[in-house]
PDB file of C-alpha atoms in Angstrom:
ATOM      1  CA  MET A   1     -38.231 -15.309   3.321  1.00  0.00           C
ATOM      2  CA  ARG A   2     -39.300 -17.154   6.473  1.00  0.00           C
ATOM      3  CA  LEU A   3     -41.608 -15.335   8.861  1.00  0.00           C
ATOM      4  CA  THR A   4     -39.052 -15.252  11.681  1.00  0.00           C
ATOM      5  CA  SER A   5     -36.400 -13.798   9.375  1.00  0.00           C
ATOM      6  CA  PHE A   6     -38.849 -11.237   8.015  1.00  0.00           C
ATOM      7  CA  VAL A   7     -39.898 -10.160  11.515  1.00  0.00           C
ATOM      8  CA  ALA A   8     -36.255  -9.863  12.619  1.00  0.00           C
ATOM      9  CA  LEU A   9     -35.506  -7.788   9.516  1.00  0.00           C
ATOM     10  CA  CYS A  10     -38.426  -5.469  10.269  1.00  0.00           C
ATOM     11  CA  VAL A  11     -37.535  -5.102  13.953  1.00  0.00           C
ATOM     12  CA  LEU A  12     -33.858  -4.345  13.344  1.00  0.00           C
ATOM     13  CA  SER A  13     -34.486  -1.973  10.446  1.00  0.00           C
ATOM     14  CA  SER A  14     -37.331  -0.061  12.064  1.00  0.00           C
ATOM     15  CA  GLY A  15     -35.419   0.038  15.363  1.00  0.00           C
ATOM     16  CA  VAL A  16     -32.392   1.731  13.802  1.00  0.00           C
ATOM     17  CA  ALA A  17     -34.658   4.042  11.762  1.00  0.00           C
ATOM     18  CA  ALA A  18     -36.517   5.083  14.925  1.00  0.00           C
ATOM     19  CA  TYR A  19     -33.207   5.547  16.752  1.00  0.00           C
ATOM     20  CA  ALA A  20     -31.976   7.849  13.977  1.00  0.00           C
ATOM     21  CA  VAL A  21     -35.171   9.924  14.016  1.00  0.00           C
ATOM     22  CA  VAL A  22     -35.061  10.347  17.805  1.00  0.00           C
ATOM     23  CA  VAL A  23     -31.323  11.057  18.094  1.00  0.00           C
ATOM     24  CA  TYR A  24     -31.042  13.379  15.101  1.00  0.00           C
ATOM     25  CA  GLY A  25     -34.516  14.867  15.290  1.00  0.00           C
ATOM     26  CA  PHE A  26     -34.834  15.612  19.001  1.00  0.00           C
ATOM     27  CA  MET A  27     -31.297  15.751  20.401  1.00  0.00           C
ATOM     28  CA  PRO A  28     -28.368  18.115  19.776  1.00  0.00           C
ATOM     29  CA  LEU A  29     -26.528  17.160  16.599  1.00  0.00           C
ATOM     30  CA  GLY A  30     -23.686  14.729  17.250  1.00  0.00           C
ATOM     31  CA  SER A  31     -24.446  14.357  20.942  1.00  0.00           C
ATOM     32  CA  LEU A  32     -23.886  10.575  20.907  1.00  0.00           C
ATOM     33  CA  VAL A  33     -20.907  10.304  18.551  1.00  0.00           C
ATOM     34  CA  HIS A  34     -17.135  10.724  18.811  1.00  0.00           C
ATOM     35  CA  PRO A  35     -16.129  14.392  19.408  1.00  0.00           C
ATOM     36  CA  ASP A  36     -14.243  14.532  16.100  1.00  0.00           C
ATOM     37  CA  MET A  37     -17.320  13.261  14.276  1.00  0.00           C
ATOM     38  CA  ARG A  38     -19.441  15.880  16.022  1.00  0.00           C
ATOM     39  CA  VAL A  39     -17.238  18.631  14.614  1.00  0.00           C
ATOM     40  CA  VAL A  40     -17.739  17.280  11.086  1.00  0.00           C
ATOM     41  CA  PHE A  41     -21.498  16.974  11.592  1.00  0.00           C
ATOM     42  CA  GLU A  42     -21.709  20.576  12.765  1.00  0.00           C
ATOM     43  CA  ALA A  43     -19.781  21.735   9.707  1.00  0.00           C
ATOM     44  CA  HIS A  44     -22.039  19.788   7.323  1.00  0.00           C
ATOM     45  CA  ARG A  45     -25.445  19.883   8.956  1.00  0.00           C
ATOM     46  CA  LEU A  46     -27.480  19.689   5.748  1.00  0.00           C
ATOM     47  CA  GLY A  47     -25.479  16.738   4.466  1.00  0.00           C
ATOM     48  CA  ILE A  48     -25.760  14.688   7.646  1.00  0.00           C
ATOM     49  CA  TYR A  49     -29.461  15.424   8.135  1.00  0.00           C
ATOM     50  CA  ALA A  50     -30.246  14.495   4.516  1.00  0.00           C
ATOM     51  CA  HIS A  51     -28.272  11.287   4.865  1.00  0.00           C
ATOM     52  CA  VAL A  52     -29.761  10.269   8.214  1.00  0.00           C
ATOM     53  CA  PHE A  53     -33.391  10.932   7.366  1.00  0.00           C
ATOM     54  CA  GLY A  54     -33.147   9.614   3.795  1.00  0.00           C
ATOM     55  CA  SER A  55     -31.569   6.424   5.103  1.00  0.00           C
ATOM     56  CA  ALA A  56     -34.201   6.178   7.849  1.00  0.00           C
ATOM     57  CA  ILE A  57     -36.948   6.197   5.203  1.00  0.00           C
ATOM     58  CA  ALA A  58     -35.154   3.454   3.275  1.00  0.00           C
ATOM     59  CA  LEU A  59     -34.749   1.372   6.438  1.00  0.00           C
ATOM     60  CA  ALA A  60     -38.395   1.774   7.411  1.00  0.00           C
ATOM     61  CA  LEU A  61     -39.833   0.973   3.969  1.00  0.00           C
ATOM     62  CA  GLY A  62     -37.312  -1.584   2.694  1.00  0.00           C
ATOM     63  CA  PRO A  63     -38.530  -4.682   4.563  1.00  0.00           C
ATOM     64  CA  LEU A  64     -42.117  -4.082   3.397  1.00  0.00           C
ATOM     65  CA  GLN A  65     -40.992  -4.478  -0.208  1.00  0.00           C
ATOM     66  CA  PHE A  66     -40.109  -8.113   0.509  1.00  0.00           C
ATOM     67  CA  SER A  67     -43.607  -8.955   1.755  1.00  0.00           C
ATOM     68  CA  SER A  68     -45.161 -11.346  -0.762  1.00  0.00           C
ATOM     69  CA  HIS A  69     -48.569 -10.649   0.780  1.00  0.00           C
ATOM     70  CA  LEU A  70     -48.230  -6.932   0.074  1.00  0.00           C
ATOM     71  CA  ARG A  71     -46.999  -7.575  -3.474  1.00  0.00           C
ATOM     72  CA  ASN A  72     -49.830  -9.972  -4.259  1.00  0.00           C
ATOM     73  CA  SER A  73     -52.745  -8.198  -2.579  1.00  0.00           C
ATOM     74  CA  ARG A  74     -51.794  -4.485  -2.735  1.00  0.00           C
ATOM     75  CA  ILE A  75     -49.663  -4.125  -5.827  1.00  0.00           C
ATOM     76  CA  SER A  76     -50.402  -0.389  -6.131  1.00  0.00           C
ATOM     77  CA  LEU A  77     -49.228   0.223  -2.562  1.00  0.00           C
ATOM     78  CA  HIS A  78     -46.144  -1.917  -3.242  1.00  0.00           C
ATOM     79  CA  ARG A  79     -45.288   0.292  -6.207  1.00  0.00           C
ATOM     80  CA  TRP A  80     -45.757   3.563  -4.315  1.00  0.00           C
ATOM     81  CA  LEU A  81     -43.688   2.357  -1.385  1.00  0.00           C
ATOM     82  CA  GLY A  82     -41.018   1.301  -3.869  1.00  0.00           C
ATOM     83  CA  ARG A  83     -40.999   4.766  -5.409  1.00  0.00           C
ATOM     84  CA  LEU A  84     -40.581   6.349  -1.990  1.00  0.00           C
ATOM     85  CA  TYR A  85     -37.888   3.842  -1.043  1.00  0.00           C
ATOM     86  CA  LEU A  86     -35.817   4.434  -4.185  1.00  0.00           C
ATOM     87  CA  GLY A  87     -36.702   8.036  -5.011  1.00  0.00           C
ATOM     88  CA  VAL A  88     -36.454   9.460  -1.493  1.00  0.00           C
ATOM     89  CA  GLY A  89     -34.649   6.954   0.713  1.00  0.00           C
ATOM     90  CA  VAL A  90     -31.934   5.656  -1.595  1.00  0.00           C
ATOM     91  CA  LEU A  91     -31.499   8.680  -3.865  1.00  0.00           C
ATOM     92  CA  ILE A  92     -31.325  11.291  -1.108  1.00  0.00           C
ATOM     93  CA  GLY A  93     -29.692   9.030   1.475  1.00  0.00           C
ATOM     94  CA  GLY A  94     -27.131   7.740  -1.027  1.00  0.00           C
ATOM     95  CA  SER A  95     -26.279  11.084  -2.623  1.00  0.00           C
ATOM     96  CA  SER A  96     -25.793  12.798   0.726  1.00  0.00           C
ATOM     97  CA  GLY A  97     -23.945   9.723   1.996  1.00  0.00           C
ATOM     98  CA  LEU A  98     -21.501  10.013  -0.889  1.00  0.00           C
ATOM     99  CA  TYR A  99     -20.962  13.669  -0.015  1.00  0.00           C
ATOM    100  CA  MET A 100     -20.463  12.925   3.681  1.00  0.00           C
ATOM    101  CA  ALA A 101     -18.076  10.046   2.865  1.00  0.00           C
ATOM    102  CA  SER A 102     -15.441  12.579   1.850  1.00  0.00           C
ATOM    103  CA  HIS A 103     -15.541  13.941   5.398  1.00  0.00           C
ATOM    104  CA  ALA A 104     -15.885  10.624   7.244  1.00  0.00           C
ATOM    105  CA  PHE A 105     -14.063   9.991  10.490  1.00  0.00           C
ATOM    106  CA  GLY A 106     -11.340   7.336  10.242  1.00  0.00           C
ATOM    107  CA  GLY A 107      -9.109   8.616   7.484  1.00  0.00           C
ATOM    108  CA  LEU A 108      -8.768   7.486   3.885  1.00  0.00           C
ATOM    109  CA  VAL A 109      -9.729   3.846   4.536  1.00  0.00           C
ATOM    110  CA  ALA A 110     -13.042   4.817   6.135  1.00  0.00           C
ATOM    111  CA  ARG A 111     -13.757   7.452   3.492  1.00  0.00           C
ATOM    112  CA  LEU A 112     -13.202   4.975   0.684  1.00  0.00           C
ATOM    113  CA  GLY A 113     -15.331   2.381   2.444  1.00  0.00           C
ATOM    114  CA  PHE A 114     -18.304   4.707   2.865  1.00  0.00           C
ATOM    115  CA  ALA A 115     -17.877   6.190  -0.619  1.00  0.00           C
ATOM    116  CA  CYS A 116     -17.955   2.734  -2.203  1.00  0.00           C
ATOM    117  CA  LEU A 117     -21.020   1.887  -0.130  1.00  0.00           C
ATOM    118  CA  ALA A 118     -22.825   5.005  -1.331  1.00  0.00           C
ATOM    119  CA  VAL A 119     -21.931   4.378  -4.987  1.00  0.00           C
ATOM    120  CA  ALA A 120     -23.022   0.732  -4.779  1.00  0.00           C
ATOM    121  CA  TRP A 121     -26.253   1.753  -3.038  1.00  0.00           C
ATOM    122  CA  LEU A 122     -27.122   4.309  -5.718  1.00  0.00           C
ATOM    123  CA  TYR A 123     -26.087   2.014  -8.583  1.00  0.00           C
ATOM    124  CA  SER A 124     -28.078  -0.987  -7.367  1.00  0.00           C
ATOM    125  CA  GLY A 125     -31.092   1.251  -6.787  1.00  0.00           C
ATOM    126  CA  LEU A 126     -30.840   2.560 -10.349  1.00  0.00           C
ATOM    127  CA  ARG A 127     -30.565  -0.967 -11.751  1.00  0.00           C
ATOM    128  CA  ALA A 128     -33.605  -2.055  -9.732  1.00  0.00           C
ATOM    129  CA  TYR A 129     -35.592   0.893 -11.049  1.00  0.00           C
ATOM    130  CA  LEU A 130     -34.581   0.358 -14.681  1.00  0.00           C
ATOM    131  CA  ALA A 131     -35.401  -3.350 -14.445  1.00  0.00           C
ATOM    132  CA  ILE A 132     -38.956  -2.798 -13.197  1.00  0.00           C
ATOM    133  CA  ARG A 133     -39.514  -0.049 -15.771  1.00  0.00           C
ATOM    134  CA  ALA A 134     -38.585  -2.630 -18.398  1.00  0.00           C
ATOM    135  CA  GLY A 135     -41.047  -5.105 -16.896  1.00  0.00           C
ATOM    136  CA  LYS A 136     -38.302  -7.453 -15.651  1.00  0.00           C
ATOM    137  CA  ALA A 137     -39.636  -8.183 -12.169  1.00  0.00           C
ATOM    138  CA  THR A 138     -37.256 -11.076 -11.495  1.00  0.00           C
ATOM    139  CA  VAL A 139     -34.207  -8.948 -12.338  1.00  0.00           C
ATOM    140  CA  HIS A 140     -35.723  -6.094 -10.331  1.00  0.00           C
ATOM    141  CA  ARG A 141     -36.130  -8.369  -7.314  1.00  0.00           C
ATOM    142  CA  ALA A 142     -32.485  -9.483  -7.489  1.00  0.00           C
ATOM    143  CA  TRP A 143     -31.256  -5.889  -7.573  1.00  0.00           C
ATOM    144  CA  MET A 144     -33.584  -4.915  -4.745  1.00  0.00           C
ATOM    145  CA  VAL A 145     -32.123  -7.703  -2.612  1.00  0.00           C
ATOM    146  CA  ARG A 146     -28.647  -6.327  -3.279  1.00  0.00           C
ATOM    147  CA  ASN A 147     -29.819  -2.786  -2.623  1.00  0.00           C
ATOM    148  CA  PHE A 148     -31.462  -3.530   0.688  1.00  0.00           C
ATOM    149  CA  ALA A 149     -28.402  -5.510   1.781  1.00  0.00           C
ATOM    150  CA  LEU A 150     -26.560  -2.201   1.416  1.00  0.00           C
ATOM    151  CA  THR A 151     -29.323  -0.285   3.192  1.00  0.00           C
ATOM    152  CA  PHE A 152     -28.939  -2.769   6.053  1.00  0.00           C
ATOM    153  CA  ALA A 153     -25.359  -1.539   6.520  1.00  0.00           C
ATOM    154  CA  ALA A 154     -26.886   1.082   8.820  1.00  0.00           C
ATOM    155  CA  VAL A 155     -27.906  -1.777  11.109  1.00  0.00           C
ATOM    156  CA  THR A 156     -24.736  -3.867  10.913  1.00  0.00           C
ATOM    157  CA  LEU A 157     -22.563  -0.812  11.536  1.00  0.00           C
ATOM    158  CA  ARG A 158     -24.395  -0.268  14.813  1.00  0.00           C
ATOM    159  CA  LEU A 159     -23.943  -3.908  15.720  1.00  0.00           C
ATOM    160  CA  TYR A 160     -20.220  -4.045  14.966  1.00  0.00           C
ATOM    161  CA  SER A 161     -19.377  -0.832  16.826  1.00  0.00           C
ATOM    162  CA  PRO A 162     -20.346  -2.030  20.336  1.00  0.00           C
ATOM    163  CA  VAL A 163     -18.924  -5.492  19.603  1.00  0.00           C
ATOM    164  CA  SER A 164     -15.535  -3.977  18.758  1.00  0.00           C
ATOM    165  CA  MET A 165     -15.651  -1.861  21.909  1.00  0.00           C
ATOM    166  CA  ALA A 166     -16.555  -4.908  24.021  1.00  0.00           C
ATOM    167  CA  ALA A 167     -13.574  -6.695  22.470  1.00  0.00           C
ATOM    168  CA  GLY A 168     -11.311  -3.914  23.707  1.00  0.00           C
ATOM    169  CA  ILE A 169     -10.566  -2.444  20.278  1.00  0.00           C
ATOM    170  CA  GLU A 170     -10.285   1.330  20.302  1.00  0.00           C
ATOM    171  CA  PHE A 171     -12.929   3.122  18.262  1.00  0.00           C
ATOM    172  CA  GLU A 172     -10.320   4.968  16.198  1.00  0.00           C
ATOM    173  CA  VAL A 173      -8.775   1.622  15.194  1.00  0.00           C
ATOM    174  CA  ALA A 174     -12.001  -0.280  14.557  1.00  0.00           C
ATOM    175  CA  TYR A 175     -13.990   2.332  12.657  1.00  0.00           C
ATOM    176  CA  PRO A 176     -12.059   2.249   9.335  1.00  0.00           C
ATOM    177  CA  TYR A 177     -12.580  -1.524   9.182  1.00  0.00           C
ATOM    178  CA  ILE A 178     -16.232  -1.211  10.166  1.00  0.00           C
ATOM    179  CA  ALA A 179     -16.673   1.177   7.216  1.00  0.00           C
ATOM    180  CA  TRP A 180     -16.078  -1.868   4.988  1.00  0.00           C
ATOM    181  CA  ILE A 181     -17.370  -4.852   6.955  1.00  0.00           C
ATOM    182  CA  CYS A 182     -20.706  -3.146   7.636  1.00  0.00           C
ATOM    183  CA  TRP A 183     -21.674  -3.670   3.971  1.00  0.00           C
ATOM    184  CA  VAL A 184     -19.366  -6.025   2.038  1.00  0.00           C
ATOM    185  CA  PRO A 185     -20.461  -9.199   3.923  1.00  0.00           C
ATOM    186  CA  ASN A 186     -24.100  -8.067   3.577  1.00  0.00           C
ATOM    187  CA  LEU A 187     -23.735  -7.895  -0.188  1.00  0.00           C
ATOM    188  CA  VAL A 188     -21.998 -11.270  -0.384  1.00  0.00           C
ATOM    189  CA  ALA A 189     -24.685 -12.872   1.781  1.00  0.00           C
ATOM    190  CA  ALA A 190     -27.459 -11.357  -0.334  1.00  0.00           C
ATOM    191  CA  GLU A 191     -25.925 -12.796  -3.474  1.00  0.00           C
ATOM    192  CA  LEU A 192     -25.176 -16.251  -2.079  1.00  0.00           C
ATOM    193  CA  LEU A 193     -28.198 -16.790   0.167  1.00  0.00           C
ATOM    194  CA  PHE A 194     -30.914 -15.173  -1.938  1.00  0.00           C
ATOM    195  CA  ASN A 195     -30.095 -14.371  -5.545  1.00  0.00           C
ATOM    196  CA  ARG A 196     -28.036 -17.424  -6.501  1.00  0.00           C
ATOM    197  CA  THR A 197     -30.494 -19.866  -4.949  1.00  0.00           C
ATOM    198  CA  HIS A 198     -33.050 -19.013  -7.626  1.00  0.00           C
ATOM    199  CA  ASN A 199     -32.979 -19.769 -11.333  1.00  0.00           C
ATOM    200  CA  PRO A 200     -34.870 -16.942 -13.012  1.00  0.00           C
ATOM    201  CA  PRO A 201     -37.428 -18.158 -15.576  1.00  0.00           C
ATOM    202  CA  THR A 202     -36.792 -17.291 -19.189  1.00  0.00           C
ATOM    203  CA  GLN A 203     -40.385 -16.117 -19.719  1.00  0.00           C
ATOM    204  CA  PRO A 204     -42.173 -13.474 -17.636  1.00  0.00           C
ATOM    205  CA  THR A 205     -44.361 -14.967 -14.937  1.00  0.00           C
ATOM    206  CA  GLU A 206     -47.866 -13.760 -14.112  1.00  0.00           C
ATOM    207  CA  GLN A 207     -46.469 -11.951 -11.070  1.00  0.00           C
ATOM    208  CA  GLU A 208     -43.915 -10.178 -13.246  1.00  0.00           C
ATOM    209  CA  ARG A 209     -46.658  -8.979 -15.581  1.00  0.00           C
ATOM    210  CA  ARG A 210     -48.654  -7.702 -12.603  1.00  0.00           C
ATOM    211  CA  CYS A 211     -45.652  -6.001 -10.978  1.00  0.00           C
ATOM    212  CA  ALA A 212     -44.454  -4.264 -14.132  1.00  0.00           C
ATOM    213  CA  PRO A 213     -45.712  -0.671 -14.373  1.00  0.00           C
ATOM    214  CA  LEU A 214     -47.562   0.614 -17.409  1.00  0.00           C
ATOM    215  CA  LEU A 215     -44.954   2.109 -19.699  1.00  0.00           C
ATOM    216  CA  PRO A 216     -45.501   4.771 -22.379  1.00  0.00           C
ATOM    217  CA  GLY A 217     -46.787   3.134 -25.520  1.00  0.00           C
ATOM    218  CA  ARG A 218     -48.102   0.018 -23.712  1.00  0.00           C
TER     219      ARG A 218
END
């Protein structure tokens, strides 16, 4: 990843993570959302807090996992950050997101959109974890790219919402579509721009051997 792209990724991700911490940690719950959404948040406080803060951890840590410098020079730190990203950010954020999807504002279309996002986020995180446990760093990297593309939906959702409002589209009309376009294009772009531009080697590279954790019996 080019330096400018990496910096932009870090700024956008950390910015939305910081926004979530400030708004949901220091302000009344639902104070900046649609009144109907506020009612749902109040009725499911544990679910929304788990989702927001789990996702904030994933947003804050995710970009660091794509730093080749960190992987090459601080492999132990890379592994621990990866455990926090998947085990806290994705697992808690995704599980609570799946729960909250059944109560999402915007009707059935929005609920299905967010539910599919949560399932894809959890599934890709599991595949990334299983791949690195098997010592398949290249496969792990591909699944992590897909997974973070889904994490980044938290950013694209907050970009599309004001754009739709500026275009004169009512929030109630736009939100069900945003529930899908905040993550589907991300996933397509991750596959086309990152994963399919590389031909994985058939033999493990030195970096793969270094990245793979020590497994029982090894």
